[in-house]
Protein backbone atom coordinates (compact mmCIF):
# COMPACT_ATOMS: atom_id res chain seq x y z
CA UNK A 1 0.00 0.00 0.00
CA UNK A 2 2.81 2.35 0.88
CA UNK A 3 4.66 1.83 -2.44
CA UNK A 4 1.43 2.39 -4.39
CA UNK A 5 0.95 5.71 -2.60
CA UNK A 6 4.52 6.74 -3.44
CA UNK A 7 4.03 5.84 -7.10
CA UNK A 8 0.80 7.87 -7.23
CA UNK A 9 2.52 10.89 -5.63
CA UNK A 10 5.42 10.75 -8.10
CA UNK A 11 3.03 10.35 -11.05
CA UNK A 12 0.94 13.29 -9.81
CA UNK A 13 4.03 15.47 -9.44
CA UNK A 14 5.11 14.60 -12.98
CA UNK A 15 1.67 15.52 -14.33
CA UNK A 16 1.77 18.88 -12.55
CA UNK A 17 5.25 19.62 -13.94
CA UNK A 18 4.21 18.57 -17.44
CA UNK A 19 1.15 20.82 -17.28
CA UNK A 20 3.33 23.78 -16.31
CA UNK A 21 5.48 23.46 -19.43
CA UNK A 22 4.35 25.77 -22.22
CA UNK A 23 5.02 24.62 -25.79
CA UNK A 24 3.06 27.36 -27.54
CA UNK A 25 4.71 29.40 -30.26
CA UNK A 26 3.21 32.60 -28.81
CA UNK A 27 6.11 32.91 -26.36
CA UNK A 28 8.72 32.79 -29.13
CA UNK A 29 10.55 36.07 -29.61
CA UNK A 30 11.80 36.78 -33.09
CA UNK A 31 15.07 38.66 -33.35
CA UNK A 32 15.45 40.85 -36.44
CA UNK A 33 18.43 40.23 -38.71
CA UNK A 34 19.33 43.92 -38.77
CA UNK A 35 20.01 45.91 -35.60
CA UNK A 36 17.13 48.16 -34.66
CA UNK A 37 17.90 51.59 -33.24
CA UNK A 38 16.00 52.51 -30.09
CA UNK A 39 14.98 56.05 -29.19
CA UNK A 40 18.00 58.33 -28.99
CA UNK A 41 20.33 55.95 -30.86
CA UNK A 42 21.52 56.31 -34.39
CA UNK A 43 20.94 53.51 -36.89
CA UNK A 44 24.61 53.39 -37.93
CA UNK A 45 26.26 50.04 -38.48
CA UNK A 46 27.76 48.53 -35.32
CA UNK A 47 31.52 48.38 -34.92
CA UNK A 48 33.27 45.22 -36.04
CA UNK A 49 33.90 42.84 -33.12
CA UNK A 50 37.51 42.65 -31.98
CA UNK A 51 39.45 39.60 -33.16
CA UNK A 52 42.87 38.19 -32.41
CA UNK A 53 43.79 38.42 -36.09
CA UNK A 54 45.59 41.55 -37.26
CA UNK A 55 43.72 43.69 -39.74
CA UNK A 56 44.85 43.18 -43.34
CA UNK A 57 47.02 45.94 -44.81
CA UNK A 58 44.48 46.36 -47.60
CA UNK A 59 40.96 46.66 -46.07
CA UNK A 60 39.42 45.07 -49.17
CA UNK A 61 41.55 41.97 -48.60
CA UNK A 62 40.64 39.44 -45.90
CA UNK A 63 43.11 37.00 -44.27
CA UNK A 64 41.55 34.18 -46.30
CA UNK A 65 42.41 36.03 -49.51
CA UNK A 66 46.09 35.81 -48.58
CA UNK A 67 45.89 32.03 -48.45
CA UNK A 68 43.22 31.54 -51.11
CA UNK A 69 43.93 33.23 -54.40
CA UNK A 70 40.91 31.55 -55.98
CA UNK A 71 38.43 33.61 -53.86
CA UNK A 72 36.31 31.02 -52.11
CA UNK A 73 37.17 27.98 -54.18
CA UNK A 74 39.23 25.21 -52.60
CA UNK A 75 42.95 25.45 -53.19
CA UNK A 76 44.65 22.78 -55.25
CA UNK A 77 47.87 21.20 -53.99
CA UNK A 78 50.15 23.63 -55.86
CA UNK A 79 48.31 26.65 -54.40
CA UNK A 80 48.37 25.09 -50.92
CA UNK A 81 52.14 24.55 -51.19
CA UNK A 82 52.62 28.16 -52.29
CA UNK A 83 50.53 29.43 -49.35
CA UNK A 84 52.37 27.17 -46.87
CA UNK A 85 55.75 28.27 -48.22
CA UNK A 86 54.74 31.93 -47.90
CA UNK A 87 53.57 31.39 -44.31
CA UNK A 88 56.79 29.57 -43.38
CA UNK A 89 58.92 32.33 -44.94
CA UNK A 90 57.11 34.89 -42.79
CA UNK A 91 57.22 32.65 -39.71
CA UNK A 92 60.92 31.70 -39.98
CA UNK A 93 62.45 34.67 -41.76
CA UNK A 94 63.82 32.36 -44.48
CA UNK A 95 63.40 33.46 -48.11
CA UNK A 96 60.57 31.54 -49.85
CA UNK A 97 62.91 30.24 -52.57
CA UNK A 98 65.21 28.78 -49.85
CA UNK A 99 62.34 26.63 -48.53
CA UNK A 100 62.20 23.16 -50.05
CA UNK A 101 59.35 20.66 -50.23
CA UNK A 102 60.12 17.50 -48.25
CA UNK A 103 56.70 16.01 -48.99
CA UNK A 104 53.37 17.22 -50.35
CA UNK A 105 50.39 15.01 -51.12
CA UNK A 106 46.64 14.69 -51.05
CA UNK A 107 45.56 12.72 -47.96
CA UNK A 108 42.63 11.62 -45.86
CA UNK A 109 42.64 12.82 -42.24
CA UNK A 110 41.13 10.66 -39.49
CA UNK A 111 38.96 13.47 -38.07
CA UNK A 112 38.12 17.16 -38.21
CA UNK A 113 41.32 17.79 -36.23
CA UNK A 114 43.14 17.38 -39.57
CA UNK A 115 45.99 15.55 -37.85
CA UNK A 116 46.69 18.47 -35.51
CA UNK A 117 44.42 18.12 -32.46
CA UNK A 118 44.47 20.76 -29.76
CA UNK A 119 44.17 19.55 -26.18
CA UNK A 120 40.61 19.85 -24.87
CA UNK A 121 39.07 20.56 -28.29
CA UNK A 122 36.36 18.38 -29.82
CA UNK A 123 36.33 17.42 -33.50
CA UNK A 124 34.06 15.66 -35.95
CA UNK A 125 34.84 11.97 -36.10
CA UNK A 126 34.67 11.64 -39.86
CA UNK A 127 37.24 11.19 -42.58
CA UNK A 128 38.29 14.51 -44.12
CA UNK A 129 40.07 14.92 -47.46
CA UNK A 130 42.93 17.40 -47.51
CA UNK A 131 46.67 17.91 -47.93
CA UNK A 132 49.78 17.01 -45.94
CA UNK A 133 52.74 19.26 -46.68
CA UNK A 134 56.20 19.05 -45.10
CA UNK A 135 58.55 21.92 -45.85
CA UNK A 136 62.22 22.24 -45.02
CA UNK A 137 63.87 25.53 -44.04
CA UNK A 138 67.53 25.04 -43.23
CA UNK A 139 67.83 21.84 -41.21
CA UNK A 140 64.30 22.01 -39.74
CA UNK A 141 61.12 20.50 -41.16
CA UNK A 142 57.70 22.07 -40.70
CA UNK A 143 54.36 20.31 -41.11
CA UNK A 144 51.41 22.02 -42.77
CA UNK A 145 47.99 20.39 -42.79
CA UNK A 146 44.90 21.33 -44.80
CA UNK A 147 41.30 20.19 -45.00
CA UNK A 148 38.71 20.24 -47.79
CA UNK A 149 39.20 23.94 -48.45
CA UNK A 150 42.92 23.44 -49.04
CA UNK A 151 43.86 26.20 -46.57
CA UNK A 152 47.18 25.05 -45.07
CA UNK A 153 48.08 25.81 -41.48
CA UNK A 154 51.27 25.18 -39.54
CA UNK A 155 50.97 22.24 -37.15
CA UNK A 156 53.62 22.10 -34.41
CA UNK A 157 55.63 18.89 -34.42
CA UNK A 158 54.40 17.94 -30.93
CA UNK A 159 50.78 17.83 -32.19
CA UNK A 160 51.29 16.64 -35.76
CA UNK A 161 49.76 13.23 -36.45
CA UNK A 162 50.10 11.35 -39.72
CA UNK A 163 47.17 11.04 -42.14
CA UNK A 164 45.62 7.71 -43.01
CA UNK A 165 47.94 5.64 -45.15
CA UNK A 166 46.53 4.52 -48.47
CA UNK A 167 46.20 0.93 -47.23
CA UNK A 168 44.16 2.11 -44.19
CA UNK A 169 41.50 3.92 -46.23
CA UNK A 170 38.11 2.23 -46.16
CA UNK A 171 36.86 0.88 -49.48
CA UNK A 172 33.40 1.76 -50.68
PDB file of C-alpha atoms in Angstrom:
ATOM      1  CA  UNK A   1       0.000   0.000   0.000  1.00  0.00           C
ATOM      2  CA  UNK A   2       2.810   2.354   0.879  1.00  0.00           C
ATOM      3  CA  UNK A   3       4.664   1.834  -2.437  1.00  0.00           C
ATOM      4  CA  UNK A   4       1.426   2.385  -4.387  1.00  0.00           C
ATOM      5  CA  UNK A   5       0.946   5.709  -2.597  1.00  0.00           C
ATOM      6  CA  UNK A   6       4.524   6.742  -3.436  1.00  0.00           C
ATOM      7  CA  UNK A   7       4.031   5.839  -7.104  1.00  0.00           C
ATOM      8  CA  UNK A   8       0.803   7.873  -7.230  1.00  0.00           C
ATOM      9  CA  UNK A   9       2.519  10.891  -5.632  1.00  0.00           C
ATOM     10  CA  UNK A  10       5.415  10.753  -8.103  1.00  0.00           C
ATOM     11  CA  UNK A  11       3.026  10.347 -11.046  1.00  0.00           C
ATOM     12  CA  UNK A  12       0.939  13.288  -9.811  1.00  0.00           C
ATOM     13  CA  UNK A  13       4.027  15.467  -9.437  1.00  0.00           C
ATOM     14  CA  UNK A  14       5.115  14.604 -12.979  1.00  0.00           C
ATOM     15  CA  UNK A  15       1.673  15.520 -14.334  1.00  0.00           C
ATOM     16  CA  UNK A  16       1.774  18.878 -12.552  1.00  0.00           C
ATOM     17  CA  UNK A  17       5.249  19.616 -13.940  1.00  0.00           C
ATOM     18  CA  UNK A  18       4.213  18.571 -17.443  1.00  0.00           C
ATOM     19  CA  UNK A  19       1.151  20.821 -17.281  1.00  0.00           C
ATOM     20  CA  UNK A  20       3.329  23.783 -16.305  1.00  0.00           C
ATOM     21  CA  UNK A  21       5.479  23.455 -19.426  1.00  0.00           C
ATOM     22  CA  UNK A  22       4.350  25.774 -22.225  1.00  0.00           C
ATOM     23  CA  UNK A  23       5.025  24.615 -25.787  1.00  0.00           C
ATOM     24  CA  UNK A  24       3.062  27.355 -27.536  1.00  0.00           C
ATOM     25  CA  UNK A  25       4.706  29.400 -30.259  1.00  0.00           C
ATOM     26  CA  UNK A  26       3.209  32.597 -28.810  1.00  0.00           C
ATOM     27  CA  UNK A  27       6.105  32.906 -26.357  1.00  0.00           C
ATOM     28  CA  UNK A  28       8.715  32.794 -29.132  1.00  0.00           C
ATOM     29  CA  UNK A  29      10.550  36.071 -29.610  1.00  0.00           C
ATOM     30  CA  UNK A  30      11.800  36.784 -33.095  1.00  0.00           C
ATOM     31  CA  UNK A  31      15.072  38.661 -33.354  1.00  0.00           C
ATOM     32  CA  UNK A  32      15.448  40.851 -36.440  1.00  0.00           C
ATOM     33  CA  UNK A  33      18.430  40.234 -38.711  1.00  0.00           C
ATOM     34  CA  UNK A  34      19.326  43.920 -38.773  1.00  0.00           C
ATOM     35  CA  UNK A  35      20.013  45.915 -35.597  1.00  0.00           C
ATOM     36  CA  UNK A  36      17.125  48.165 -34.657  1.00  0.00           C
ATOM     37  CA  UNK A  37      17.900  51.592 -33.239  1.00  0.00           C
ATOM     38  CA  UNK A  38      16.001  52.512 -30.089  1.00  0.00           C
ATOM     39  CA  UNK A  39      14.984  56.050 -29.192  1.00  0.00           C
ATOM     40  CA  UNK A  40      18.002  58.335 -28.986  1.00  0.00           C
ATOM     41  CA  UNK A  41      20.328  55.949 -30.856  1.00  0.00           C
ATOM     42  CA  UNK A  42      21.519  56.308 -34.395  1.00  0.00           C
ATOM     43  CA  UNK A  43      20.942  53.512 -36.892  1.00  0.00           C
ATOM     44  CA  UNK A  44      24.609  53.394 -37.925  1.00  0.00           C
ATOM     45  CA  UNK A  45      26.261  50.041 -38.478  1.00  0.00           C
ATOM     46  CA  UNK A  46      27.756  48.533 -35.315  1.00  0.00           C
ATOM     47  CA  UNK A  47      31.520  48.382 -34.922  1.00  0.00           C
ATOM     48  CA  UNK A  48      33.271  45.219 -36.035  1.00  0.00           C
ATOM     49  CA  UNK A  49      33.902  42.844 -33.121  1.00  0.00           C
ATOM     50  CA  UNK A  50      37.515  42.653 -31.983  1.00  0.00           C
ATOM     51  CA  UNK A  51      39.450  39.605 -33.156  1.00  0.00           C
ATOM     52  CA  UNK A  52      42.865  38.188 -32.408  1.00  0.00           C
ATOM     53  CA  UNK A  53      43.792  38.419 -36.086  1.00  0.00           C
ATOM     54  CA  UNK A  54      45.594  41.545 -37.264  1.00  0.00           C
ATOM     55  CA  UNK A  55      43.722  43.692 -39.738  1.00  0.00           C
ATOM     56  CA  UNK A  56      44.854  43.184 -43.337  1.00  0.00           C
ATOM     57  CA  UNK A  57      47.018  45.937 -44.810  1.00  0.00           C
ATOM     58  CA  UNK A  58      44.476  46.358 -47.601  1.00  0.00           C
ATOM     59  CA  UNK A  59      40.956  46.665 -46.073  1.00  0.00           C
ATOM     60  CA  UNK A  60      39.422  45.072 -49.175  1.00  0.00           C
ATOM     61  CA  UNK A  61      41.547  41.971 -48.604  1.00  0.00           C
ATOM     62  CA  UNK A  62      40.641  39.437 -45.900  1.00  0.00           C
ATOM     63  CA  UNK A  63      43.108  36.998 -44.271  1.00  0.00           C
ATOM     64  CA  UNK A  64      41.552  34.179 -46.302  1.00  0.00           C
ATOM     65  CA  UNK A  65      42.408  36.030 -49.515  1.00  0.00           C
ATOM     66  CA  UNK A  66      46.087  35.814 -48.577  1.00  0.00           C
ATOM     67  CA  UNK A  67      45.895  32.027 -48.452  1.00  0.00           C
ATOM     68  CA  UNK A  68      43.224  31.538 -51.114  1.00  0.00           C
ATOM     69  CA  UNK A  69      43.932  33.234 -54.398  1.00  0.00           C
ATOM     70  CA  UNK A  70      40.907  31.555 -55.976  1.00  0.00           C
ATOM     71  CA  UNK A  71      38.431  33.606 -53.861  1.00  0.00           C
ATOM     72  CA  UNK A  72      36.309  31.021 -52.108  1.00  0.00           C
ATOM     73  CA  UNK A  73      37.170  27.976 -54.176  1.00  0.00           C
ATOM     74  CA  UNK A  74      39.225  25.207 -52.600  1.00  0.00           C
ATOM     75  CA  UNK A  75      42.946  25.449 -53.191  1.00  0.00           C
ATOM     76  CA  UNK A  76      44.650  22.781 -55.248  1.00  0.00           C
ATOM     77  CA  UNK A  77      47.866  21.198 -53.990  1.00  0.00           C
ATOM     78  CA  UNK A  78      50.146  23.629 -55.863  1.00  0.00           C
ATOM     79  CA  UNK A  79      48.315  26.653 -54.399  1.00  0.00           C
ATOM     80  CA  UNK A  80      48.375  25.093 -50.925  1.00  0.00           C
ATOM     81  CA  UNK A  81      52.142  24.553 -51.190  1.00  0.00           C
ATOM     82  CA  UNK A  82      52.624  28.163 -52.289  1.00  0.00           C
ATOM     83  CA  UNK A  83      50.527  29.426 -49.347  1.00  0.00           C
ATOM     84  CA  UNK A  84      52.369  27.175 -46.865  1.00  0.00           C
ATOM     85  CA  UNK A  85      55.753  28.272 -48.216  1.00  0.00           C
ATOM     86  CA  UNK A  86      54.740  31.932 -47.903  1.00  0.00           C
ATOM     87  CA  UNK A  87      53.570  31.390 -44.315  1.00  0.00           C
ATOM     88  CA  UNK A  88      56.787  29.572 -43.381  1.00  0.00           C
ATOM     89  CA  UNK A  89      58.918  32.327 -44.935  1.00  0.00           C
ATOM     90  CA  UNK A  90      57.106  34.888 -42.794  1.00  0.00           C
ATOM     91  CA  UNK A  91      57.223  32.651 -39.711  1.00  0.00           C
ATOM     92  CA  UNK A  92      60.917  31.696 -39.983  1.00  0.00           C
ATOM     93  CA  UNK A  93      62.452  34.671 -41.760  1.00  0.00           C
ATOM     94  CA  UNK A  94      63.819  32.362 -44.481  1.00  0.00           C
ATOM     95  CA  UNK A  95      63.402  33.456 -48.111  1.00  0.00           C
ATOM     96  CA  UNK A  96      60.571  31.535 -49.855  1.00  0.00           C
ATOM     97  CA  UNK A  97      62.914  30.241 -52.570  1.00  0.00           C
ATOM     98  CA  UNK A  98      65.206  28.776 -49.848  1.00  0.00           C
ATOM     99  CA  UNK A  99      62.336  26.633 -48.532  1.00  0.00           C
ATOM    100  CA  UNK A 100      62.200  23.156 -50.049  1.00  0.00           C
ATOM    101  CA  UNK A 101      59.353  20.663 -50.233  1.00  0.00           C
ATOM    102  CA  UNK A 102      60.119  17.502 -48.250  1.00  0.00           C
ATOM    103  CA  UNK A 103      56.698  16.007 -48.993  1.00  0.00           C
ATOM    104  CA  UNK A 104      53.371  17.218 -50.354  1.00  0.00           C
ATOM    105  CA  UNK A 105      50.386  15.014 -51.121  1.00  0.00           C
ATOM    106  CA  UNK A 106      46.640  14.693 -51.050  1.00  0.00           C
ATOM    107  CA  UNK A 107      45.564  12.717 -47.963  1.00  0.00           C
ATOM    108  CA  UNK A 108      42.633  11.619 -45.855  1.00  0.00           C
ATOM    109  CA  UNK A 109      42.641  12.819 -42.242  1.00  0.00           C
ATOM    110  CA  UNK A 110      41.130  10.661 -39.490  1.00  0.00           C
ATOM    111  CA  UNK A 111      38.960  13.469 -38.071  1.00  0.00           C
ATOM    112  CA  UNK A 112      38.117  17.158 -38.206  1.00  0.00           C
ATOM    113  CA  UNK A 113      41.319  17.785 -36.229  1.00  0.00           C
ATOM    114  CA  UNK A 114      43.140  17.375 -39.572  1.00  0.00           C
ATOM    115  CA  UNK A 115      45.987  15.550 -37.847  1.00  0.00           C
ATOM    116  CA  UNK A 116      46.686  18.475 -35.513  1.00  0.00           C
ATOM    117  CA  UNK A 117      44.424  18.117 -32.460  1.00  0.00           C
ATOM    118  CA  UNK A 118      44.474  20.764 -29.757  1.00  0.00           C
ATOM    119  CA  UNK A 119      44.170  19.549 -26.182  1.00  0.00           C
ATOM    120  CA  UNK A 120      40.614  19.849 -24.872  1.00  0.00           C
ATOM    121  CA  UNK A 121      39.068  20.560 -28.286  1.00  0.00           C
ATOM    122  CA  UNK A 122      36.358  18.381 -29.822  1.00  0.00           C
ATOM    123  CA  UNK A 123      36.333  17.422 -33.503  1.00  0.00           C
ATOM    124  CA  UNK A 124      34.062  15.657 -35.955  1.00  0.00           C
ATOM    125  CA  UNK A 125      34.843  11.969 -36.100  1.00  0.00           C
ATOM    126  CA  UNK A 126      34.667  11.639 -39.862  1.00  0.00           C
ATOM    127  CA  UNK A 127      37.238  11.186 -42.583  1.00  0.00           C
ATOM    128  CA  UNK A 128      38.289  14.506 -44.125  1.00  0.00           C
ATOM    129  CA  UNK A 129      40.075  14.924 -47.465  1.00  0.00           C
ATOM    130  CA  UNK A 130      42.929  17.400 -47.507  1.00  0.00           C
ATOM    131  CA  UNK A 131      46.668  17.908 -47.930  1.00  0.00           C
ATOM    132  CA  UNK A 132      49.777  17.006 -45.939  1.00  0.00           C
ATOM    133  CA  UNK A 133      52.741  19.262 -46.678  1.00  0.00           C
ATOM    134  CA  UNK A 134      56.197  19.055 -45.096  1.00  0.00           C
ATOM    135  CA  UNK A 135      58.552  21.923 -45.852  1.00  0.00           C
ATOM    136  CA  UNK A 136      62.222  22.238 -45.021  1.00  0.00           C
ATOM    137  CA  UNK A 137      63.867  25.530 -44.041  1.00  0.00           C
ATOM    138  CA  UNK A 138      67.526  25.043 -43.227  1.00  0.00           C
ATOM    139  CA  UNK A 139      67.829  21.841 -41.206  1.00  0.00           C
ATOM    140  CA  UNK A 140      64.298  22.009 -39.737  1.00  0.00           C
ATOM    141  CA  UNK A 141      61.120  20.499 -41.158  1.00  0.00           C
ATOM    142  CA  UNK A 142      57.702  22.066 -40.697  1.00  0.00           C
ATOM    143  CA  UNK A 143      54.356  20.312 -41.106  1.00  0.00           C
ATOM    144  CA  UNK A 144      51.412  22.022 -42.772  1.00  0.00           C
ATOM    145  CA  UNK A 145      47.990  20.395 -42.791  1.00  0.00           C
ATOM    146  CA  UNK A 146      44.903  21.331 -44.804  1.00  0.00           C
ATOM    147  CA  UNK A 147      41.297  20.186 -45.003  1.00  0.00           C
ATOM    148  CA  UNK A 148      38.708  20.237 -47.786  1.00  0.00           C
ATOM    149  CA  UNK A 149      39.200  23.942 -48.454  1.00  0.00           C
ATOM    150  CA  UNK A 150      42.918  23.442 -49.042  1.00  0.00           C
ATOM    151  CA  UNK A 151      43.855  26.196 -46.573  1.00  0.00           C
ATOM    152  CA  UNK A 152      47.176  25.052 -45.069  1.00  0.00           C
ATOM    153  CA  UNK A 153      48.083  25.811 -41.481  1.00  0.00           C
ATOM    154  CA  UNK A 154      51.271  25.182 -39.544  1.00  0.00           C
ATOM    155  CA  UNK A 155      50.975  22.241 -37.154  1.00  0.00           C
ATOM    156  CA  UNK A 156      53.618  22.103 -34.406  1.00  0.00           C
ATOM    157  CA  UNK A 157      55.635  18.885 -34.421  1.00  0.00           C
ATOM    158  CA  UNK A 158      54.399  17.936 -30.932  1.00  0.00           C
ATOM    159  CA  UNK A 159      50.775  17.829 -32.188  1.00  0.00           C
ATOM    160  CA  UNK A 160      51.286  16.640 -35.760  1.00  0.00           C
ATOM    161  CA  UNK A 161      49.758  13.230 -36.451  1.00  0.00           C
ATOM    162  CA  UNK A 162      50.098  11.351 -39.724  1.00  0.00           C
ATOM    163  CA  UNK A 163      47.170  11.038 -42.138  1.00  0.00           C
ATOM    164  CA  UNK A 164      45.622   7.708 -43.012  1.00  0.00           C
ATOM    165  CA  UNK A 165      47.938   5.639 -45.149  1.00  0.00           C
ATOM    166  CA  UNK A 166      46.526   4.524 -48.470  1.00  0.00           C
ATOM    167  CA  UNK A 167      46.196   0.933 -47.231  1.00  0.00           C
ATOM    168  CA  UNK A 168      44.158   2.109 -44.192  1.00  0.00           C
ATOM    169  CA  UNK A 169      41.504   3.922 -46.231  1.00  0.00           C
ATOM    170  CA  UNK A 170      38.111   2.226 -46.161  1.00  0.00           C
ATOM    171  CA  UNK A 171      36.862   0.878 -49.477  1.00  0.00           C
ATOM    172  CA  UNK A 172      33.395   1.761 -50.683  1.00  0.00           C
TER     173      UNK A 172
END
